[in-house]
Short mmCIF file of C-alpha atoms in Angstrom, two decimals:
data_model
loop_
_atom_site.label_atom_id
_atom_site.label_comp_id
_atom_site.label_asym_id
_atom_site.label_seq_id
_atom_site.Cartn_x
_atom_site.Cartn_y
_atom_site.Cartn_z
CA UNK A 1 111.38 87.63 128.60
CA UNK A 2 110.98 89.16 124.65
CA UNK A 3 112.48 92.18 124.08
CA UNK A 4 110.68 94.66 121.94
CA UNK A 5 113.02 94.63 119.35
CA UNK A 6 112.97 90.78 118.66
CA UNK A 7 109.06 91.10 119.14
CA UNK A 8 109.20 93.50 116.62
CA UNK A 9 111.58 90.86 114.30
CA UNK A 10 108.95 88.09 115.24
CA UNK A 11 106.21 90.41 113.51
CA UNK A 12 107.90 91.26 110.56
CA UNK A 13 108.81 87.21 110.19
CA UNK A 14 105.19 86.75 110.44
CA UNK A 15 104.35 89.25 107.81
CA UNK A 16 107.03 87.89 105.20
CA UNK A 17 105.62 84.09 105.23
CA UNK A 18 102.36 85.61 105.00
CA UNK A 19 103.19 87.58 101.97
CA UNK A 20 104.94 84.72 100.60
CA UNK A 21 102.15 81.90 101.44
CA UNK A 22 99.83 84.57 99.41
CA UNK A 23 97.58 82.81 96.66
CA UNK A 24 99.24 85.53 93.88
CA UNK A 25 102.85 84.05 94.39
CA UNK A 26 101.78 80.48 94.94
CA UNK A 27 99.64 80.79 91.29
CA UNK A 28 102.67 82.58 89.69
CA UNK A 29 105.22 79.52 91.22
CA UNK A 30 102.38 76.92 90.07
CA UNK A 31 102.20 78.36 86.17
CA UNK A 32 106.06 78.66 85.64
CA UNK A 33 106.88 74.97 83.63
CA UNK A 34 103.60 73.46 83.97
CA UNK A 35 103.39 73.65 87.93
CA UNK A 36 106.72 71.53 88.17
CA UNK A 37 108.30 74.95 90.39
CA UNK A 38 105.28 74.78 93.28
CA UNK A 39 106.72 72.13 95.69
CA UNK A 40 110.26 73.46 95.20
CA UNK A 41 109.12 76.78 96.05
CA UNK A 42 107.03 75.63 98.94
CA UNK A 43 109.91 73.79 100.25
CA UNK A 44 112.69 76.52 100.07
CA UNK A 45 110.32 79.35 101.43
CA UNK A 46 109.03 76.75 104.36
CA UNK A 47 113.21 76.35 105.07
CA UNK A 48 113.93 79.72 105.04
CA UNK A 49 110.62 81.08 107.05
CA UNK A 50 112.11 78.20 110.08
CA UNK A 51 115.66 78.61 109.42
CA UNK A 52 114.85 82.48 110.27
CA UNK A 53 112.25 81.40 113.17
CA UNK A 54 115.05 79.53 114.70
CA UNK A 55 117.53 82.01 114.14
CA UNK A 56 115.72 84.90 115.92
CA UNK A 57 114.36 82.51 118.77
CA UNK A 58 118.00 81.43 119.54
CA UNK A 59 118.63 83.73 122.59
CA UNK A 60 121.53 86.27 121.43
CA UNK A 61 123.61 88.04 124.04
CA UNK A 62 123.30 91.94 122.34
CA UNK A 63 119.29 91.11 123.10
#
């Protein structure tokens, strides 16, 4: 069963990939050195957004 509080860590996981999957940071990442920075970007936020999916899904004991 999901505890509130790791609901409530699931949510705000949610809302940080969505703010960083936003068209406004993806244009800014695409314009820096003539779009070289996008897939670089897209890869390292993609690894951190599952990295910290996997780290809140792995069942901790204080939970």
């Amino acid at each position: 069963m999901m505890t509130p509080r790791r609901r409530e860590r699931l949510l705000g996981l949610t809302a940080l990939a969505t703010l960083l999957f936003t068209p406004p940071l993806l244009l800014m990442a695409d314009r820096i050195e003539n779009g070289i920075w996008l897939p670089v970007y897209l890869f390292v936020v993609w690894g951190i957004v599952i990295g910290l999916a996997a780290w809140l899904l792995e069942g901790h004991a204080e939970d």
